CSV table of C-alpha atoms and ligand atoms in Angstrom, one decimal:
chain,number,residue,atom,x,y,z
R,1,MET,CA,-19.5,-31.4,-18.9
R,2,SER,CA,-17.5,-34.4,-18.4
R,3,THR,CA,-13.8,-34.3,-18.0
R,4,SER,CA,-13.5,-35.8,-21.4
R,5,GLU,CA,-16.0,-33.6,-23.0
R,6,THR,CA,-14.1,-30.4,-21.6
R,7,LYS,CA,-11.0,-31.9,-23.1
R,8,ALA,CA,-12.7,-32.5,-26.6
R,9,ALA,CA,-14.2,-29.0,-26.4
R,10,ALA,CA,-10.8,-27.5,-25.3
R,11,SER,CA,-8.8,-29.2,-27.9
R,12,GLU,CA,-10.9,-27.3,-30.6
R,13,ALA,CA,-9.1,-24.0,-29.1
R,14,VAL,CA,-6.0,-25.1,-31.1
R,15,ARG,CA,-7.8,-26.2,-34.2
R,16,LYS,CA,-10.0,-23.2,-34.5
R,17,HIS,CA,-6.8,-20.9,-33.9
R,18,LYS,CA,-5.3,-22.5,-36.8
R,19,GLU,CA,-8.4,-22.3,-39.0
R,20,PHE,CA,-9.5,-18.8,-38.1
R,21,LEU,CA,-6.8,-16.8,-36.9
R,22,PHE,CA,-4.1,-15.1,-39.4
R,23,PRO,CA,-1.3,-17.6,-39.4
R,24,ALA,CA,1.0,-14.5,-38.4
R,25,VAL,CA,-0.6,-15.2,-34.8
R,26,ALA,CA,2.3,-17.6,-34.0
R,27,THR,CA,2.3,-19.8,-31.1
R,28,TYR,CA,5.1,-21.5,-29.1
R,29,TYR,CA,5.8,-25.2,-29.3
R,30,ARG,CA,5.5,-27.8,-32.1
R,31,GLU,CA,2.0,-28.7,-30.8
R,32,PRO,CA,0.4,-25.4,-29.5
R,33,LEU,CA,-0.5,-25.2,-26.0
R,34,ALA,CA,-4.1,-23.8,-25.2
R,35,LEU,CA,-4.3,-22.4,-21.8
R,36,VAL,CA,-7.5,-22.6,-19.9
R,37,ARG,CA,-6.5,-21.4,-16.0
R,38,GLY,CA,-3.7,-19.4,-14.2
R,39,GLU,CA,-3.3,-19.0,-10.3
R,40,GLY,CA,-0.2,-17.8,-8.9
R,41,MET,CA,3.1,-19.0,-10.6
R,42,HIS,CA,1.1,-21.8,-12.5
R,43,VAL,CA,-1.2,-22.1,-15.7
R,44,TRP,CA,-3.1,-25.1,-16.8
R,45,ASP,CA,-3.6,-26.4,-20.4
R,46,ASP,CA,-6.9,-27.9,-21.8
R,47,ARG,CA,-5.4,-31.3,-21.1
R,48,GLY,CA,-5.4,-30.6,-17.2
R,49,ASN,CA,-1.5,-30.3,-17.3
R,50,ARG,CA,-0.1,-27.9,-15.0
R,51,TYR,CA,3.0,-25.7,-15.8
R,52,LEU,CA,5.4,-23.5,-13.9
R,53,ASP,CA,4.9,-20.3,-15.9
R,54,CYS,CA,8.5,-18.8,-16.1
R,55,PHE,CA,7.6,-16.2,-18.8
R,56,GLY,CA,4.4,-14.6,-17.6
R,57,GLY,CA,2.9,-14.2,-21.1
R,58,VAL,CA,6.1,-12.1,-21.9
R,59,LEU,CA,7.0,-10.4,-18.7
R,60,THR,CA,3.3,-9.4,-18.3
R,61,VAL,CA,1.9,-11.5,-15.3
R,62,SER,CA,4.2,-9.6,-12.8
R,63,VAL,CA,2.5,-10.6,-9.3
R,64,GLY,CA,1.0,-13.8,-10.3
R,65,HIS,CA,-2.0,-15.3,-12.1
R,66,ALA,CA,-5.2,-14.2,-10.6
R,67,ASN,CA,-3.7,-12.1,-7.8
R,68,PRO,CA,-6.2,-11.8,-5.0
R,69,ARG,CA,-5.4,-8.3,-4.5
R,70,VAL,CA,-5.3,-7.3,-8.0
R,71,ASN,CA,-8.4,-9.3,-8.8
R,72,ALA,CA,-10.4,-7.6,-6.0
R,73,ALA,CA,-9.5,-4.2,-7.2
R,74,ILE,CA,-10.6,-5.0,-11.0
R,75,ILE,CA,-13.8,-6.7,-9.8
R,76,GLU,CA,-14.7,-3.8,-7.3
R,77,GLN,CA,-14.0,-1.2,-10.2
R,78,VAL,CA,-16.0,-3.2,-12.9
R,79,LYS,CA,-19.1,-3.1,-10.4
R,80,THR,CA,-18.5,0.6,-10.0
R,81,LEU,CA,-17.7,2.1,-13.3
R,82,GLN,CA,-16.3,0.3,-16.3
R,83,HIS,CA,-15.6,2.8,-18.9
R,84,THR,CA,-15.3,6.4,-19.3
R,85,SER,CA,-13.2,7.2,-22.5
R,86,THR,CA,-10.7,10.2,-22.0
R,87,LEU,CA,-13.2,12.8,-22.5
R,88,TYR,CA,-14.1,12.4,-18.6
R,89,ALA,CA,-11.7,12.5,-15.6
R,90,ASN,CA,-11.9,9.3,-13.5
R,91,GLU,CA,-10.2,8.8,-10.0
R,92,PRO,CA,-8.4,5.8,-10.8
R,93,GLN,CA,-6.6,7.6,-13.7
R,94,SER,CA,-6.0,10.5,-11.9
R,95,ASN,CA,-4.4,8.6,-9.0
R,96,LEU,CA,-2.3,6.5,-11.3
R,97,ALA,CA,-1.0,9.5,-13.0
R,98,GLU,CA,0.0,11.1,-9.6
R,99,LYS,CA,1.5,7.8,-8.4
R,100,LEU,CA,3.7,7.7,-11.6
R,101,HIS,CA,4.9,11.1,-11.0
R,102,GLN,CA,6.0,9.9,-7.5
R,103,ILE,CA,7.8,6.7,-8.7
R,104,THR,CA,9.3,7.6,-11.9
R,105,PRO,CA,12.8,9.1,-11.8
R,106,GLY,CA,13.8,12.9,-12.4
R,107,ARG,CA,11.1,15.4,-13.4
R,108,LEU,CA,8.7,13.1,-15.0
R,109,LYS,CA,5.3,14.1,-14.3
R,110,LYS,CA,2.4,14.1,-16.8
R,111,SER,CA,1.2,10.9,-18.4
R,112,PHE,CA,-1.0,9.7,-21.4
R,113,PHE,CA,-2.7,6.4,-21.1
R,114,THR,CA,-3.3,3.9,-23.8
R,115,ASN,CA,-3.8,0.2,-24.1
R,116,SER,CA,-0.3,-1.3,-25.3
R,117,GLY,CA,3.4,-0.8,-25.5
R,118,THR,CA,3.0,-0.1,-29.2
R,119,GLU,CA,0.6,2.7,-28.5
R,120,ALA,CA,2.8,4.1,-25.4
R,121,ASP,CA,6.0,4.2,-27.8
R,122,ASP,CA,3.9,5.9,-30.8
R,123,THR,CA,2.7,8.6,-28.1
R,124,ALA,CA,6.4,9.1,-27.0
R,125,ILE,CA,7.6,9.8,-30.6
R,126,HIS,CA,4.9,11.9,-31.3
R,127,ALA,CA,5.5,13.8,-28.1
R,128,ALA,CA,9.2,14.1,-28.8
R,129,LYS,CA,8.6,15.4,-32.4
R,130,LEU,CA,6.2,17.7,-31.1
R,131,ALA,CA,8.1,19.1,-28.3
R,132,THR,CA,11.4,19.5,-30.2
R,133,GLY,CA,9.9,20.5,-33.7
R,134,ARG,CA,12.5,18.0,-35.0
R,135,HIS,CA,11.4,14.7,-36.7
R,136,GLU,CA,14.3,12.4,-36.8
R,137,ILE,CA,14.8,9.5,-34.0
R,138,VAL,CA,17.7,7.4,-33.3
R,139,VAL,CA,16.8,4.0,-31.9
R,140,LEU,CA,18.8,0.8,-31.6
R,141,ARG,CA,19.3,-2.3,-33.6
R,142,HIS,CA,17.9,-5.5,-32.0
R,143,SER,CA,15.1,-3.2,-30.5
R,144,TYR,CA,11.5,-3.9,-30.6
R,145,SER,CA,8.7,-1.2,-30.3
R,146,GLY,CA,5.7,-2.9,-31.6
R,147,ARG,CA,3.2,-3.3,-34.5
R,148,SER,CA,2.2,0.0,-35.7
R,149,ALA,CA,3.8,1.9,-38.6
R,150,THR,CA,5.9,3.9,-36.4
R,151,ALA,CA,6.8,1.2,-33.9
R,152,LEU,CA,7.5,-1.3,-36.8
R,153,SER,CA,9.8,1.3,-38.4
R,154,ALA,CA,11.5,1.7,-35.1
R,155,THR,CA,12.0,-2.1,-34.7
R,156,GLY,CA,15.4,-3.2,-35.3
R,157,HIS,CA,14.5,-6.7,-36.3
R,158,SER,CA,13.9,-8.1,-39.7
R,159,THR,CA,12.2,-11.0,-38.2
R,160,TRP,CA,9.4,-8.9,-36.9
R,161,ARG,CA,9.0,-6.7,-40.0
R,162,PRO,CA,6.5,-7.8,-42.7
R,163,LEU,CA,6.7,-4.6,-44.6
R,164,PRO,CA,9.8,-2.1,-44.9
R,165,PRO,CA,9.7,0.7,-42.7
R,166,GLN,CA,6.8,3.0,-43.5
R,167,VAL,CA,7.9,6.1,-41.6
R,168,ALA,CA,10.9,8.2,-42.4
R,169,GLY,CA,13.4,9.6,-40.3
R,170,ILE,CA,14.2,6.8,-38.0
R,171,VAL,CA,17.7,5.7,-37.8
R,172,HIS,CA,19.2,2.5,-36.2
R,173,ALA,CA,22.2,2.7,-34.1
R,174,ARG,CA,24.7,-0.2,-33.4
R,175,ALA,CA,23.3,-2.3,-30.4
R,176,PRO,CA,25.4,-2.3,-27.2
R,177,TYR,CA,25.5,-5.9,-27.5
R,178,CYS,CA,28.8,-6.8,-25.8
R,179,TYR,CA,28.5,-10.8,-26.4
R,180,ARG,CA,28.4,-10.0,-30.2
R,181,CYS,CA,30.2,-6.6,-30.1
R,182,PRO,CA,29.4,-4.8,-33.7
R,183,PHE,CA,32.8,-3.5,-33.6
R,184,LYS,CA,34.6,-6.9,-32.4
R,185,LEU,CA,35.8,-5.1,-29.2
R,186,THR,CA,35.8,-5.8,-25.5
R,187,TYR,CA,34.6,-3.8,-22.7
R,188,PRO,CA,36.0,-1.4,-21.3
R,189,GLU,CA,38.9,-1.2,-23.7
R,190,CYS,CA,36.3,-0.6,-26.5
R,191,GLY,CA,35.9,3.0,-25.2
R,192,LEU,CA,31.9,2.5,-25.5
R,193,ALA,CA,32.5,2.6,-29.5
R,194,CYS,CA,28.8,1.4,-29.8
R,195,ALA,CA,27.6,4.9,-27.9
R,196,GLU,CA,30.4,7.0,-29.7
R,197,ASP,CA,29.1,5.6,-33.0
R,198,ILE,CA,25.8,7.5,-32.3
R,199,GLU,CA,27.6,10.8,-33.2
R,200,ASP,CA,28.5,9.4,-36.6
R,201,LEU,CA,25.0,8.0,-37.1
R,202,ILE,CA,23.5,11.3,-36.5
R,203,MET,CA,26.0,13.4,-38.5
R,204,THR,CA,25.9,10.9,-41.5
R,205,SER,CA,22.2,9.7,-41.6
R,206,THR,CA,20.1,12.6,-40.3
R,207,THR,CA,19.9,16.3,-40.6
R,208,GLY,CA,22.3,16.7,-37.6
R,209,GLU,CA,19.4,17.6,-35.4
R,210,ILE,CA,17.2,14.9,-33.9
R,211,ALA,CA,14.0,14.8,-31.9
R,212,ALA,CA,14.9,11.9,-29.6
R,213,PHE,CA,17.0,8.9,-28.7
R,214,MET,CA,14.7,5.9,-27.8
R,215,ALA,CA,16.0,2.9,-26.3
R,216,GLU,CA,15.1,0.0,-23.9
R,217,PRO,CA,17.4,-0.2,-21.0
R,218,ILE,CA,17.7,-4.0,-21.7
R,219,LEU,CA,16.8,-4.9,-25.2
R,220,GLY,CA,14.1,-7.3,-24.4
R,221,VAL,CA,12.8,-9.1,-27.7
R,222,GLY,CA,16.4,-8.7,-28.7
R,223,GLY,CA,17.5,-11.4,-26.0
R,224,PHE,CA,17.8,-9.4,-22.8
R,225,ILE,CA,20.9,-7.5,-24.2
R,226,VAL,CA,22.3,-5.5,-21.4
R,227,PRO,CA,24.3,-2.2,-22.3
R,228,PRO,CA,27.6,-2.0,-20.5
R,229,PRO,CA,28.3,0.6,-17.6
R,230,GLY,CA,28.4,4.2,-19.0
R,231,TYR,CA,26.6,3.4,-22.2
R,232,PHE,CA,23.4,5.5,-21.5
R,233,GLU,CA,25.4,8.3,-19.9
R,234,ARG,CA,27.4,8.8,-23.1
R,235,ALA,CA,24.7,7.7,-25.6
R,236,VAL,CA,22.1,10.3,-24.1
R,237,GLU,CA,24.8,12.9,-23.9
R,238,ILE,CA,25.7,12.7,-27.5
R,239,SER,CA,21.8,12.8,-28.4
R,240,ARG,CA,21.3,15.8,-26.2
R,241,ASN,CA,24.3,17.5,-28.0
R,242,HIS,CA,22.2,17.3,-31.2
R,243,GLY,CA,19.0,18.6,-29.7
R,244,GLY,CA,17.4,14.8,-29.0
R,245,LEU,CA,15.1,14.0,-25.9
R,246,PHE,CA,15.7,10.7,-24.2
R,247,ILE,CA,12.7,8.1,-24.3
R,248,ALA,CA,13.5,5.1,-22.3
R,249,ASP,CA,11.3,2.3,-23.3
R,250,GLU,CA,10.5,0.5,-20.1
R,251,VAL,CA,7.9,-2.0,-21.6
R,252,GLN,CA,9.8,-5.0,-20.1
R,253,THR,CA,12.2,-3.4,-17.7
R,254,ALA,CA,9.9,-1.6,-15.4
R,255,TRP,CA,7.8,-2.4,-12.2
R,256,GLY,CA,10.9,-3.6,-10.2
R,257,ARG,CA,11.8,-6.4,-12.9
R,258,THR,CA,15.3,-5.5,-12.9
R,259,GLY,CA,15.9,-5.4,-9.1
R,260,ASP,CA,15.9,-2.8,-6.4
R,261,LYS,CA,14.6,0.1,-8.9
R,262,TRP,CA,11.2,0.6,-10.3
R,263,PHE,CA,12.7,1.3,-13.8
R,264,GLY,CA,15.5,-0.4,-15.7
R,265,ILE,CA,17.2,2.9,-16.6
R,266,GLU,CA,17.6,3.8,-12.9
R,267,HIS,CA,20.8,1.4,-13.0
R,268,TRP,CA,22.5,4.1,-15.2
R,269,ASP,CA,23.1,7.6,-14.6
R,270,ALA,CA,20.9,8.9,-17.4
R,271,GLU,CA,17.6,10.8,-16.9
R,272,PRO,CA,14.8,10.3,-19.5
R,273,ASP,CA,12.5,13.0,-20.8
R,274,ILE,CA,9.8,10.4,-21.5
R,275,ILE,CA,9.4,6.8,-20.0
R,276,THR,CA,6.9,4.4,-21.9
R,277,SER,CA,5.6,1.1,-20.3
R,278,ALA,CA,3.0,-1.4,-20.4
R,279,LYS,CA,3.1,-5.1,-19.8
R,280,GLY,CA,3.8,-5.7,-16.1
R,281,LEU,CA,1.9,-2.8,-15.1
R,282,GLY,CA,-1.5,-4.6,-15.6
R,283,ASN,CA,-0.6,-7.9,-14.6
R,284,GLY,CA,-2.6,-9.0,-17.7
R,285,VAL,CA,-4.9,-6.2,-18.1
R,286,PRO,CA,-4.1,-4.1,-21.1
R,287,VAL,CA,-2.6,-0.8,-20.2
R,288,GLY,CA,0.1,1.6,-21.9
R,289,ILE,CA,1.5,4.7,-20.2
R,290,THR,CA,3.8,7.7,-21.7
R,291,THR,CA,5.0,9.8,-18.8
R,292,ALA,CA,6.9,12.9,-19.7
R,293,THR,CA,8.4,15.9,-18.3
R,294,PRO,CA,6.0,19.0,-18.1
R,295,GLU,CA,7.6,20.8,-20.9
R,296,VAL,CA,7.5,17.8,-23.1
R,297,ALA,CA,3.7,16.9,-22.2
R,298,ASP,CA,2.6,20.5,-22.4
R,299,LYS,CA,3.9,20.9,-26.0
R,300,PHE,CA,1.6,18.0,-27.2
R,301,PRO,CA,-1.5,19.9,-28.5
R,302,GLY,CA,-5.1,18.9,-28.3
R,303,LEU,CA,-7.2,17.4,-29.5
R,304,SER,CA,-5.8,14.0,-28.8
R,305,PHE,CA,-8.0,10.9,-27.6
R,306,SER,CA,-8.1,7.4,-26.7
R,307,THR,CA,-11.4,5.5,-26.3
R,308,PHE,CA,-9.8,2.8,-23.8
R,309,GLY,CA,-7.1,5.1,-22.6
R,310,GLY,CA,-7.1,5.5,-18.9
R,311,ASN,CA,-9.9,3.0,-18.5
R,312,PRO,CA,-10.8,3.0,-15.0
R,313,VAL,CA,-10.7,-0.9,-14.8
R,314,SER,CA,-7.0,-1.1,-16.3
R,315,MET,CA,-6.0,2.0,-14.2
R,316,ALA,CA,-7.4,0.0,-10.8
R,317,ALA,CA,-5.6,-2.9,-11.7
R,318,ALA,CA,-2.3,-1.0,-12.3
R,319,LEU,CA,-2.7,0.8,-9.0
R,320,ALA,CA,-3.4,-2.6,-7.5
R,321,VAL,CA,-0.2,-4.0,-9.0
R,322,ILE,CA,2.1,-1.1,-7.5
R,323,ARG,CA,0.3,-1.4,-4.3
R,324,VAL,CA,1.5,-5.2,-4.2
R,325,ILE,CA,5.0,-4.3,-5.3
R,326,GLU,CA,5.2,-2.0,-2.5
R,327,GLU,CA,3.6,-3.9,0.3
R,328,ASP,CA,5.6,-7.1,-0.5
R,329,ASP,CA,8.8,-5.3,-1.4
R,330,LEU,CA,9.1,-7.1,-4.6
R,331,LYS,CA,11.6,-4.7,-6.2
R,332,THR,CA,14.1,-6.2,-3.4
R,333,ASN,CA,12.8,-9.8,-3.9
R,334,ALA,CA,13.5,-9.3,-7.6
R,335,ALA,CA,17.0,-8.3,-6.8
R,336,VAL,CA,17.5,-11.2,-4.1
R,337,VAL,CA,16.0,-14.1,-6.2
R,338,GLY,CA,17.4,-12.5,-9.3
R,339,ALA,CA,20.8,-13.0,-7.9
R,340,TYR,CA,20.3,-16.4,-6.9
R,341,LEU,CA,18.8,-17.5,-10.3
R,342,ARG,CA,21.6,-15.8,-12.0
R,343,GLN,CA,24.0,-17.9,-9.8
R,344,ARG,CA,22.1,-21.0,-10.9
R,345,LEU,CA,22.1,-20.2,-14.6
R,346,GLU,CA,25.9,-19.6,-14.4
R,347,GLU,CA,26.1,-23.1,-12.9
R,348,LEU,CA,24.1,-24.4,-15.8
R,349,LYS,CA,26.7,-22.6,-18.3
R,350,ASP,CA,29.6,-24.3,-16.5
R,351,LYS,CA,28.0,-27.8,-17.3
R,352,HIS,CA,26.5,-27.2,-20.8
R,353,PRO,CA,28.8,-25.7,-23.7
R,354,VAL,CA,25.7,-24.9,-25.7
R,355,ILE,CA,25.2,-22.0,-23.2
R,356,GLY,CA,27.4,-19.2,-24.7
R,357,ASP,CA,26.3,-16.3,-22.5
R,358,VAL,CA,24.1,-15.6,-19.3
R,359,ARG,CA,22.9,-12.2,-18.9
R,360,GLY,CA,20.4,-10.0,-17.4
R,361,LEU,CA,19.2,-8.0,-14.5
R,362,GLY,CA,17.2,-9.0,-11.5
R,363,LEU,CA,14.4,-11.3,-12.6
R,364,MET,CA,15.1,-10.7,-16.4
R,365,GLN,CA,17.6,-13.4,-17.2
R,366,ALA,CA,18.6,-14.9,-20.4
R,367,LEU,CA,20.8,-17.9,-21.9
R,368,GLU,CA,22.2,-17.4,-25.4
R,369,LEU,CA,22.5,-20.7,-27.0
R,370,VAL,CA,25.6,-21.3,-29.5
R,371,LYS,CA,26.9,-24.3,-31.5
R,372,ASP,CA,30.4,-23.2,-30.6
R,373,ARG,CA,31.5,-20.9,-27.9
R,374,GLU,CA,34.5,-19.8,-30.2
R,375,THR,CA,32.5,-19.1,-33.4
R,376,LYS,CA,29.4,-18.2,-31.6
R,377,GLU,CA,27.3,-19.6,-34.3
R,378,PRO,CA,23.6,-19.4,-33.1
R,379,ALA,CA,22.0,-22.8,-32.1
R,380,PRO,CA,18.1,-21.9,-32.6
R,381,ASP,CA,17.4,-25.7,-33.3
R,382,ASP,CA,19.1,-26.6,-29.6
R,383,LEU,CA,16.7,-23.8,-28.3
R,384,LEU,CA,13.5,-25.4,-29.7
R,385,ARG,CA,14.7,-28.9,-28.3
R,386,VAL,CA,14.9,-27.0,-24.8
R,387,PHE,CA,11.7,-25.6,-25.4
R,388,GLU,CA,10.0,-29.0,-26.0
R,389,GLU,CA,11.9,-30.7,-23.2
R,390,THR,CA,11.1,-28.1,-20.5
R,391,ARG,CA,7.2,-28.1,-21.6
R,392,ARG,CA,7.3,-32.0,-21.0
R,393,ARG,CA,8.7,-31.3,-17.7
R,394,GLY,CA,6.0,-28.9,-16.9
R,395,VAL,CA,7.8,-25.6,-17.2
R,396,LEU,CA,6.9,-22.6,-19.7
R,397,ILE,CA,10.1,-20.5,-20.7
R,398,GLY,CA,10.3,-17.7,-23.5
R,399,LYS,CA,12.4,-17.4,-26.5
R,400,GLY,CA,14.1,-14.2,-28.1
R,401,GLY,CA,17.0,-12.8,-30.1
R,402,LEU,CA,17.6,-12.0,-33.6
R,403,TYR,CA,18.5,-15.5,-34.4
R,404,GLY,CA,16.0,-17.2,-32.3
R,405,ASN,CA,18.7,-18.6,-29.9
R,406,VAL,CA,18.0,-16.9,-26.6
R,407,ILE,CA,16.0,-18.5,-23.8
R,408,ARG,CA,14.4,-15.6,-21.8
R,409,THR,CA,13.1,-16.3,-18.4
R,410,GLY,CA,10.7,-13.8,-16.9
R,411,LEU,CA,9.6,-15.3,-13.5
R,412,MET,CA,7.1,-13.4,-11.4
R,413,LEU,CA,8.2,-10.7,-9.2
R,414,ASN,CA,7.1,-12.8,-6.1
R,415,SER,CA,9.2,-15.8,-7.0
R,416,THR,CA,11.2,-17.7,-4.5
R,417,LYS,CA,14.4,-19.6,-4.8
R,418,ASP,CA,12.3,-22.7,-4.7
R,419,THR,CA,10.7,-21.4,-8.0
R,420,VAL,CA,14.1,-20.8,-9.4
R,421,ASP,CA,15.2,-24.2,-8.4
R,422,GLU,CA,12.2,-26.0,-10.2
R,423,MET,CA,12.9,-23.9,-13.4
R,424,ILE,CA,16.7,-24.8,-13.2
R,425,ASP,CA,15.9,-28.5,-12.6
R,426,ALA,CA,13.8,-28.6,-15.8
R,427,LEU,CA,16.2,-26.7,-17.9
R,428,GLY,CA,19.2,-28.6,-16.6
R,429,ALA,CA,17.4,-32.1,-17.7
R,430,ALA,CA,16.5,-30.4,-20.9
R,431,PHE,CA,20.1,-29.4,-21.7
R,432,ALA,CA,21.2,-33.0,-20.8
R,433,THR,CA,19.3,-34.2,-23.8
R,434,ILE,CA,21.3,-32.1,-26.2
Q,1,PLP,C1,10.2,-2.9,-25.2
Q,1,PLP,C2,9.0,-3.0,-25.9
Q,1,PLP,N1,8.2,-2.1,-26.5
Q,1,PLP,C3,7.1,-2.3,-27.2
Q,1,PLP,C4,6.3,-3.4,-27.1
Q,1,PLP,C5,5.1,-3.5,-27.7
Q,1,PLP,O1,4.3,-3.7,-26.9
Q,1,PLP,P1,2.8,-4.4,-27.0
Q,1,PLP,O2,3.0,-5.6,-27.5
Q,1,PLP,O3,1.8,-4.1,-26.0
Q,1,PLP,O4,2.2,-3.4,-28.1
Q,1,PLP,C6,7.2,-4.6,-26.6
Q,1,PLP,C7,6.4,-5.7,-26.7
Q,1,PLP,O5,7.0,-6.9,-26.5
Q,1,PLP,C8,8.3,-4.4,-26.0
Q,1,PLP,O6,9.0,-5.3,-25.7
């Protein structure tokens, strides 16, 4: 096929997407991008344009597109054994479960494997209900848990919820969102009012005894909202006083993303009874994990089954991703390069009044855009402008926040300071057009 034929054929991807997919399958950018290839930090579209990928398909390509070590593990496994279902043991699944026991905090030991973050969170909520015999769950406003009935009921965004909550017994606590404090207070004088409010929420909106408190260590889709120091310690203490387990939803925050630690929750002194994750563990291969203490896992009665859960190819990919993170010390890299990124983003904030807040941990950093730094009125239109301008300059970034006004960056864990500089140059030029 000639280059022009390739281009004509590839453009069909967007046309067919619009004609044959649910319109709900929304795409970024005024003219949607059709991607055809990825290698390392870069992706290419069907026009032959190359982009620096600073979002990794939502923090999912963690160690580079087509990482040779991960690909080699996938190819080897595909050639050996592709599928078993959970009805048979397979070595990669057993090895990954053992590895998760070794690297997860506290007493977490036993895993249930699925295909996505949604399923991981569903499994965790079921496990908490079964282990405690209670049925109510406290979650956070501005959280995101996925697309199932349970996960949508837990999600704290009207924007992602096409139907009212379908699952009863899920109540939403105030988010630890310091930039827009729901109590109009300032840390630390606030006395962690958002955490304290969980007591009132449980006493007023539940039976007084809960199955679990489930929270993201950093609210990802919510716009990388980082809870203040001491938040999880107090929130988990209150939840435990009412019989609740603690589920840390690490779908976005795990695998070294936040710097120095495997899991985001390790930045606080709060021990989860269950961790869920997905995304960056597979580097693009579908995988979901629910890892629990033996007491919790052992109370989940059989039968339970997942056709693709523990799929040997996904498991081999996940093991390879963890190996790459260890061999290349990418947790440290995320801390070092993340600190540099943070400094460069703060410099952007000094220059551009539209940036109201810079926040994040490690290589999970965001910019919240506002029309006015005093009123903090969200600036989603300016965000769209920055999106189009950075795309024109060959850089892909992410979006988030309830108001669609937060730029999310999810550079790959093996990014360098040069990668950061390239992204900052594009962002700076884009902000200059506002
Ligand atoms: C924190 C969190 N939990 C759960 C999910 C759902 O994951 P998935 O889209 O893989 O079902 C997401 C997806 O973005 C997420 O960010």
